[in-house]
Amino acid sequence: MMTPLNTAPPPVDLNSSRRQKLSERIAGSLRQDFLSGQVSLGQKLPTETQLAGTFDVSRTVIREAIAALVADGLLETRQGAGIFVIGHQSSGPILRQDRSSNISHALNVLEVRIALEAESAALAATRRNASQEAQIQESFFEFDRLLQLGKPTGQADFAFHRSIAEATNNPFYVEVLDALGERTIPCDVNSPYATEDVLSYNYQAGLQREHLAILNAISAGDAAGARDAMRAHLSASQERYRERLRDRRTRYQSVVEAT
């Protein structure tokens, strides 16, 4: 028997949809803690009740976030013992945690980031909500605070880019950044690409000026401007690495000519 054309569609479970978004956000936050090393391999997590209190959500939301991380191979639930961290990284061959310090690797990472983050900035400009925009700004000013204090800015830099990815409201943008982990930010002291040059005040102050252009475009809802600003930012980082290669070649050439 055919269904009448005027039959009303089934009601949408708004609570279920909202719960899913919350669980994805919490899973992403916990995943970043694992990748950054803030939570150690083998460490036991707080109970569901404690996590629910920390994130101010229901235990159901926490349970869904934990289930997603278990499926990713990052957590393991042990009957009667609790929830434990058993992995820190993606097991896929493309996003493996390669700590090579070769400049060619840094250029490869930046090439991937340009393709990913230029579009995520454009999407963030049109999709972000007030809370997400505030988070982007807070990360921006945390970078500046640490810079003025002469402290490492890597985590704040990553948080800035990650908050933009979160503002796309597409969790896969966040997951790729999390999988890249510490290789994402060259000015992080833990990055395999860190050097005295990229850790200098002038270098990082230049990055912050580029961050400001991205932030302004996102806040203005200018998708094209945000895309261009992010592309310019990451392309400039590529060029700075290429300049290091050219300098190395020039110094070598000088030595050869002097002998």
Short mmCIF file of N, CA, C and O in Angstrom, two decimals, residues 8 38 68 114 168 178 244 252:
data_model
loop_
_atom_site.label_atom_id
_atom_site.label_comp_id
_atom_site.label_asym_id
_atom_site.label_seq_id
_atom_site.Cartn_x
_atom_site.Cartn_y
_atom_site.Cartn_z
N ALA A 8 3.11 13.25 7.27
CA ALA A 8 4.15 14.06 7.92
C ALA A 8 5.39 13.21 8.16
O ALA A 8 5.29 12.01 8.46
N GLN A 38 49.37 15.20 27.45
CA GLN A 38 48.86 15.66 28.74
C GLN A 38 48.27 14.49 29.54
O GLN A 38 48.23 14.53 30.76
N ALA A 68 33.36 6.42 21.13
CA ALA A 68 34.03 6.83 19.90
C ALA A 68 35.54 6.66 20.02
O ALA A 68 36.21 6.22 19.07
N ILE A 114 47.72 23.46 4.10
CA ILE A 114 47.16 24.50 3.22
C ILE A 114 45.84 24.01 2.62
O ILE A 114 44.83 24.73 2.63
N THR A 168 34.20 24.81 11.99
CA THR A 168 33.59 24.33 10.75
C THR A 168 32.37 23.47 11.05
O THR A 168 31.53 23.24 10.18
N ASP A 178 44.40 16.70 14.71
CA ASP A 178 44.82 15.92 15.88
C ASP A 178 45.78 14.80 15.49
O ASP A 178 46.72 14.49 16.22
N ARG A 244 65.35 28.65 4.33
CA ARG A 244 66.37 27.95 5.11
C ARG A 244 67.18 27.01 4.23
O ARG A 244 68.41 26.90 4.37
N TYR A 252 77.08 26.51 1.86
CA TYR A 252 77.91 25.43 1.34
C TYR A 252 78.70 25.90 0.13
O TYR A 252 79.89 25.61 -0.01
#
